[in-house]
Amino acid sequence: MREPLPPDMFEELCPSGLVPIRFGDKWAGLVLACLRTGPRRYSELRVPLARVTPRVLTRSLRALERDGMITRTVEQSPPRVEYRLTPLGHSLMELYATVCDWTARHWDELLDAREAYDAEHAEATAR
Amino acid sequence: MREPLPPDMFEELCPSGLVPIRFGDKWAGLVLACLRTGPRRYSELRVPLARVTPRVLTRSLRALERDGMITRTVEQSPPRVEYRLTPLGHSLMELYATVCDWTARHWDELLDAREAYDAEHAEATAR
DNA sequence: CAGAATCCGCCCGGATACTG
DNA sequence: CAGTATCCGGGCGGATTCTG
């Protein structure tokens, strides 16, 4: 006996692109982690995130700013731009940490499953 | 005084594409939700996920299977394919639920921030 | 210093049509 | 029934070069 699904549960549903905000962004989690202990300037973010090109980093920052996760404050003399977590961003960062924690705890399981699956399908195409 | 970042924290880091597994997949969360109360056949999944084309649904299912989140069992006479959550998949589903919960609780905040940001930048380009 | 401009390749989501 | 085959458009990540 199968339990029925709510009939209209998925009528106006939010796909993953909407629901887990910023979790589709490749570098957003790392940006949040960089800002966890305090505000950082653009060039300070570029050091730990050296593998991210300026174009990509800027876009991630803008997206996080648009969603109210970080603030961007400009001041001249000296010219500097400072990024800082908002309370909302801090909350997201903590959620993100729980996700990373989950991943770390189940990482081996996942790798094993992936390896088994790939082995299974390699022989299927090899034969 | 800024707290320093761990120097090699991001040397071999995992970007978001790896860490929050399946969270980049647009429909994965809904698939997990559909399988929460028990196993479902392919055609049973297609009903609530009517907006997802077979090609896309199949790919999501394969990806989830590869990562050990669901199992796919085939039996003929009658011809049927059954998808079922693994314990790991169940665990991921619960994590996903907490993410959705967080989103629901902060959704208004996010929309407000987004609206304010867009308004701010609309006048910048209009001028 | 903090990006912007330009260009590119890839993958993903989607639509449509077809099949063992 | 449970997919596969083909094609398409868009967006994202990335590399490189340039600028107020």
Tab-separated table of C-alpha atoms (C1' of nucleotides) in Angstrom:
chain	number	residue	atom	x	y	z
A	1	MET	CA	0.000	0.000	0.000
A	2	ARG	CA	1.540	3.247	-1.161
A	3	GLU	CA	0.853	6.471	0.593
A	4	PRO	CA	-0.647	8.989	-1.793
A	5	LEU	CA	1.199	12.154	-2.707
A	6	PRO	CA	-0.482	15.456	-1.968
A	7	PRO	CA	-2.268	16.140	-5.246
A	8	ASP	CA	-1.344	19.763	-5.674
A	9	MET	CA	1.912	19.691	-3.789
A	10	PHE	CA	3.862	20.352	-6.956
A	11	GLU	CA	1.527	22.705	-8.750
A	12	GLU	CA	3.305	25.931	-8.047
A	13	LEU	CA	6.415	24.386	-6.627
A	14	CYS	CA	9.777	25.988	-6.367
A	15	PRO	CA	12.498	24.012	-8.112
A	16	SER	CA	15.925	23.790	-6.590
A	17	GLY	CA	17.063	26.845	-8.440
A	18	LEU	CA	14.835	28.929	-6.205
A	19	VAL	CA	14.592	27.051	-2.945
A	20	PRO	CA	18.186	26.495	-1.827
A	21	ILE	CA	19.280	30.033	-2.470
A	22	ARG	CA	22.874	30.502	-3.530
A	23	PHE	CA	23.527	26.765	-3.308
A	24	GLY	CA	23.788	26.607	-7.034
A	25	ASP	CA	26.560	29.192	-6.952
A	26	LYS	CA	29.909	27.493	-7.153
A	27	TRP	CA	31.828	29.861	-4.894
A	28	ALA	CA	29.174	31.441	-2.679
A	29	GLY	CA	29.848	29.102	0.219
A	30	LEU	CA	33.519	29.944	0.234
A	31	VAL	CA	32.801	33.648	0.110
A	32	LEU	CA	30.553	33.281	3.134
A	33	ALA	CA	33.282	31.340	4.894
A	34	CYS	CA	35.816	34.076	4.129
A	35	LEU	CA	33.551	36.719	5.631
A	36	ARG	CA	32.640	34.683	8.674
A	37	THR	CA	35.238	36.166	10.996
A	38	GLY	CA	34.769	39.734	9.885
A	39	PRO	CA	34.632	42.168	6.959
A	40	ARG	CA	37.076	41.837	4.070
A	41	ARG	CA	38.122	44.026	1.212
A	42	TYR	CA	37.939	42.868	-2.368
A	43	SER	CA	41.644	42.289	-2.643
A	44	GLU	CA	41.633	40.427	0.649
A	45	LEU	CA	39.035	38.059	-0.716
A	46	ARG	CA	41.099	37.480	-3.812
A	47	VAL	CA	43.966	35.970	-1.839
A	48	PRO	CA	42.235	32.876	-0.463
A	49	LEU	CA	40.016	32.748	-3.534
A	50	ALA	CA	42.938	33.032	-5.911
A	51	ARG	CA	41.495	30.355	-8.157
A	52	VAL	CA	38.451	32.495	-8.820
A	53	THR	CA	38.806	35.075	-11.556
A	54	PRO	CA	37.748	38.657	-10.750
A	55	ARG	CA	34.802	38.457	-13.097
A	56	VAL	CA	33.406	35.389	-11.378
A	57	LEU	CA	34.131	36.625	-7.871
A	58	THR	CA	32.460	39.938	-8.555
A	59	ARG	CA	29.377	38.239	-9.893
A	60	SER	CA	29.143	36.023	-6.839
A	61	LEU	CA	29.508	39.041	-4.580
A	62	ARG	CA	26.851	40.962	-6.486
A	63	ALA	CA	24.433	38.058	-6.307
A	64	LEU	CA	24.994	37.689	-2.569
A	65	GLU	CA	24.550	41.419	-2.146
A	66	ARG	CA	21.341	41.422	-4.148
A	67	ASP	CA	19.915	38.696	-1.943
A	68	GLY	CA	20.788	40.626	1.196
A	69	MET	CA	23.497	38.244	2.367
A	70	ILE	CA	26.354	40.748	2.306
A	71	THR	CA	26.765	44.508	2.172
A	72	ARG	CA	29.171	46.398	-0.031
A	73	THR	CA	30.477	49.714	1.254
A	74	VAL	CA	32.692	52.020	-0.776
A	75	GLU	CA	34.984	54.721	0.602
A	76	GLN	CA	37.664	56.722	-1.143
A	77	SER	CA	40.964	57.981	0.156
A	78	PRO	CA	42.093	55.425	0.678
A	79	PRO	CA	40.125	53.690	-2.071
A	80	ARG	CA	38.635	50.574	-0.602
A	81	VAL	CA	35.533	48.429	-0.874
A	82	GLU	CA	34.508	46.405	2.107
A	83	TYR	CA	32.265	43.371	2.127
A	84	ARG	CA	30.507	42.306	5.263
A	85	LEU	CA	27.995	39.637	6.220
A	86	THR	CA	24.512	40.780	7.098
A	87	PRO	CA	22.623	38.956	9.879
A	88	LEU	CA	20.792	37.118	7.120
A	89	GLY	CA	24.085	36.196	5.518
A	90	HIS	CA	25.367	34.949	8.818
A	91	SER	CA	22.333	32.752	9.128
A	92	LEU	CA	22.891	31.389	5.629
A	93	MET	CA	26.520	30.765	6.432
A	94	GLU	CA	25.535	28.625	9.393
A	95	LEU	CA	23.087	26.678	7.267
A	96	TYR	CA	25.817	26.215	4.723
A	97	ALA	CA	28.091	24.886	7.428
A	98	THR	CA	25.555	22.214	8.348
A	99	VAL	CA	25.418	21.206	4.700
A	100	CYS	CA	29.194	20.935	4.565
A	101	ASP	CA	29.114	18.964	7.769
A	102	TRP	CA	26.590	16.533	6.327
A	103	THR	CA	28.725	16.151	3.243
A	104	ALA	CA	31.848	15.470	5.260
A	105	ARG	CA	30.088	12.803	7.300
A	106	HIS	CA	28.731	11.016	4.231
A	107	TRP	CA	31.473	11.709	1.773
A	108	ASP	CA	32.924	8.205	1.798
A	109	GLU	CA	29.532	6.627	1.356
A	110	LEU	CA	28.919	8.796	-1.658
A	111	LEU	CA	32.287	8.090	-3.226
A	112	ASP	CA	31.787	4.366	-2.789
A	113	ALA	CA	28.368	4.492	-4.386
A	114	ARG	CA	29.717	6.519	-7.252
A	115	GLU	CA	32.616	4.168	-7.829
A	116	ALA	CA	30.334	1.136	-7.786
A	117	TYR	CA	27.936	2.771	-10.215
A	118	ASP	CA	30.684	3.760	-12.607
A	119	ALA	CA	32.261	0.298	-12.504
A	120	GLU	CA	28.895	-1.268	-13.227
A	121	HIS	CA	28.290	0.951	-16.222
A	122	ALA	CA	31.809	0.806	-17.589
A	123	GLU	CA	31.522	-2.916	-18.197
A	124	ALA	CA	28.134	-2.421	-19.782
A	125	THR	CA	29.583	-0.171	-22.459
A	126	ALA	CA	32.806	-2.184	-22.732
A	127	ARG	CA	30.984	-5.378	-23.594
B	1	MET	CA	42.052	44.237	13.847
B	2	ARG	CA	41.002	41.584	11.410
B	3	GLU	CA	41.258	37.967	12.243
B	4	PRO	CA	43.498	36.216	9.786
B	5	LEU	CA	42.159	33.590	7.430
B	6	PRO	CA	43.718	30.157	7.612
B	7	PRO	CA	46.422	30.452	4.967
B	8	ASP	CA	45.872	27.139	3.252
B	9	MET	CA	42.185	26.792	3.987
B	10	PHE	CA	41.309	27.114	0.348
B	11	GLU	CA	44.241	25.376	-1.235
B	12	GLU	CA	42.498	22.170	-2.109
B	13	LEU	CA	39.059	23.352	-1.366
B	14	CYS	CA	35.869	21.911	-2.717
B	15	PRO	CA	33.738	24.421	-4.568
B	16	SER	CA	29.988	24.351	-4.164
B	17	GLY	CA	29.612	22.043	-7.103
B	18	LEU	CA	31.111	19.293	-4.998
B	19	VAL	CA	30.203	20.127	-1.423
B	20	PRO	CA	26.435	20.551	-1.398
B	21	ILE	CA	25.794	17.449	-3.404
B	22	ARG	CA	22.756	17.505	-5.638
B	23	PHE	CA	21.847	20.991	-4.497
B	24	GLY	CA	22.763	22.309	-7.895
B	25	ASP	CA	20.272	19.932	-9.482
B	26	LYS	CA	17.066	21.789	-10.201
B	27	TRP	CA	14.667	18.912	-9.541
B	28	ALA	CA	16.560	16.622	-7.178
B	29	GLY	CA	14.888	17.985	-4.075
B	30	LEU	CA	11.444	17.351	-5.488
B	31	VAL	CA	12.375	13.833	-6.477
B	32	LEU	CA	13.530	13.174	-2.938
B	33	ALA	CA	10.274	14.607	-1.641
B	34	CYS	CA	8.275	12.345	-3.954
B	35	LEU	CA	10.099	9.266	-2.673
B	36	ARG	CA	9.877	10.270	0.964
B	37	THR	CA	6.771	8.268	1.802
B	38	GLY	CA	7.779	5.179	-0.131
B	39	PRO	CA	8.957	3.735	-3.443
B	40	ARG	CA	7.546	5.036	-6.712
B	41	ARG	CA	7.581	3.855	-10.269
B	42	TYR	CA	8.818	6.035	-13.094
B	43	SER	CA	5.339	6.820	-14.334
B	44	GLU	CA	4.214	7.589	-10.813
B	45	LEU	CA	6.973	10.150	-10.524
B	46	ARG	CA	5.961	11.734	-13.790
B	47	VAL	CA	2.541	12.694	-12.453
B	48	PRO	CA	3.584	15.152	-9.742
B	49	LEU	CA	6.637	16.104	-11.775
B	50	ALA	CA	4.625	16.713	-14.923
B	51	ARG	CA	6.572	19.870	-15.667
B	52	VAL	CA	9.784	17.881	-15.942
B	53	THR	CA	10.420	16.261	-19.295
B	54	PRO	CA	11.377	12.572	-19.318
B	55	ARG	CA	14.881	13.359	-20.456
B	56	VAL	CA	15.502	15.692	-17.543
B	57	LEU	CA	13.772	13.481	-14.994
B	58	THR	CA	15.769	10.458	-16.075
B	59	ARG	CA	19.004	12.350	-15.784
B	60	SER	CA	18.153	13.531	-12.294
B	61	LEU	CA	17.261	9.987	-11.282
B	62	ARG	CA	20.496	8.610	-12.726
B	63	ALA	CA	22.547	11.213	-10.926
B	64	LEU	CA	20.828	10.457	-7.632
B	65	GLU	CA	21.317	6.758	-8.223
B	66	ARG	CA	24.985	7.228	-9.017
B	67	ASP	CA	25.498	9.075	-5.754
B	68	GLY	CA	23.793	6.314	-3.782
B	69	MET	CA	20.726	8.362	-2.866
B	70	ILE	CA	18.182	6.133	-4.584
B	71	THR	CA	18.045	2.605	-5.965
B	72	ARG	CA	16.550	1.576	-9.271
B	73	THR	CA	15.126	-1.926	-9.484
B	74	VAL	CA	13.791	-3.430	-12.707
B	75	GLU	CA	11.386	-6.343	-12.959
B	76	GLN	CA	9.482	-7.631	-15.972
B	77	SER	CA	5.999	-9.114	-16.155
B	78	PRO	CA	4.638	-6.778	-15.309
B	79	PRO	CA	7.224	-4.360	-16.675
B	80	ARG	CA	8.016	-1.884	-13.974
B	81	VAL	CA	10.925	0.141	-12.639
B	82	GLU	CA	10.839	1.135	-9.024
B	83	TYR	CA	12.779	3.947	-7.401
B	84	ARG	CA	13.392	3.918	-3.711
B	85	LEU	CA	15.325	6.084	-1.254
B	86	THR	CA	18.417	4.551	0.316
B	87	PRO	CA	19.217	5.362	3.951
B	88	LEU	CA	21.729	7.854	2.599
B	89	GLY	CA	19.051	9.356	0.401
B	90	HIS	CA	16.726	9.613	3.336
B	91	SER	CA	19.397	11.464	5.228
B	92	LEU	CA	19.900	13.863	2.329
B	93	MET	CA	16.155	14.384	2.093
B	94	GLU	CA	16.041	15.455	5.721
B	95	LEU	CA	18.928	17.835	5.156
B	96	TYR	CA	17.112	19.198	2.158
B	97	ALA	CA	14.033	19.728	4.285
B	98	THR	CA	16.007	21.875	6.715
B	99	VAL	CA	17.252	23.936	3.799
B	100	CYS	CA	13.713	24.441	2.552
B	101	ASP	CA	12.681	25.335	6.056
B	102	TRP	CA	15.387	27.949	6.312
B	103	THR	CA	14.331	29.385	2.971
B	104	ALA	CA	10.700	29.579	4.012
B	105	ARG	CA	11.603	31.392	7.203
B	106	HIS	CA	13.788	33.961	5.424
B	107	TRP	CA	11.999	34.207	2.135
B	108	ASP	CA	10.451	37.613	2.779
B	109	GLU	CA	13.720	39.062	3.935
B	110	LEU	CA	15.365	37.901	0.755
B	111	LEU	CA	12.656	39.225	-1.512
B	112	ASP	CA	12.790	42.618	0.184
B	113	ALA	CA	16.546	42.793	-0.208
B	114	ARG	CA	16.283	41.808	-3.826
B	115	GLU	CA	13.617	44.372	-4.545
B	116	ALA	CA	15.607	47.134	-2.872
B	117	TYR	CA	18.735	46.188	-4.786
B	118	ASP	CA	16.925	46.111	-8.120
B	119	ALA	CA	15.257	49.449	-7.461
B	120	GLU	CA	18.588	50.984	-6.596
B	121	HIS	CA	20.217	49.743	-9.756
B	122	ALA	CA	17.304	50.491	-12.061
B	123	GLU	CA	17.647	54.202	-11.421
B	124	ALA	CA	21.377	53.984	-11.956
B	125	THR	CA	20.916	52.691	-15.494
B	126	ALA	CA	17.917	54.924	-16.163
B	127	ARG	CA	19.860	58.065	-15.483
C	1	DC	C1'	42.487	49.165	-6.046
C	2	DA	C1'	38.412	47.117	-7.650
C	3	DG	C1'	36.712	45.807	-10.900
C	4	DA	C1'	34.674	46.109	-16.394
C	5	DA	C1'	34.845	44.340	-21.377
C	6	DT	C1'	35.160	40.776	-24.386
C	7	DC	C1'	35.180	36.214	-25.797
C	8	DC	C1'	34.661	31.339	-25.286
C	9	DG	C1'	33.286	26.347	-24.332
C	10	DC	C1'	30.472	23.578	-21.761
C	11	DC	C1'	26.734	21.788	-19.506
C	12	DC	C1'	22.103	22.021	-18.174
C	13	DG	C1'	17.312	22.495	-18.730
C	14	DG	C1'	13.885	22.102	-22.034
C	15	DA	C1'	11.035	20.757	-26.341
C	16	DT	C1'	9.882	17.375	-29.648
C	17	DA	C1'	9.817	13.041	-31.590
C	18	DC	C1'	10.648	8.207	-31.500
C	19	DT	C1'	11.322	3.050	-29.490
C	20	DG	C1'	12.548	-1.896	-27.162
D	1	DC	C1'	5.984	1.270	-19.634
D	2	DA	C1'	10.199	3.540	-19.272
D	3	DG	C1'	12.726	5.555	-21.246
D	4	DT	C1'	16.278	7.175	-25.717
D	5	DA	C1'	17.545	10.362	-29.746
D	6	DT	C1'	18.159	14.892	-31.489
D	7	DC	C1'	18.293	19.540	-31.372
D	8	DC	C1'	18.238	23.991	-29.271
D	9	DG	C1'	18.984	28.338	-26.338
D	10	DG	C1'	20.767	30.269	-22.226
D	11	DG	C1'	23.650	30.802	-18.469
D	12	DC	C1'	27.640	29.923	-15.950
D	13	DG	C1'	32.429	29.325	-15.079
D	14	DG	C1'	36.661	30.617	-16.888
D	15	DA	C1'	40.699	33.097	-19.386
D	16	DT	C1'	42.496	37.260	-21.018
D	17	DT	C1'	42.904	42.019	-21.485
D	18	DC	C1'	41.957	46.652	-20.245
D	19	DT	C1'	40.519	50.920	-17.107
D	20	DG	C1'	38.560	54.907	-13.856
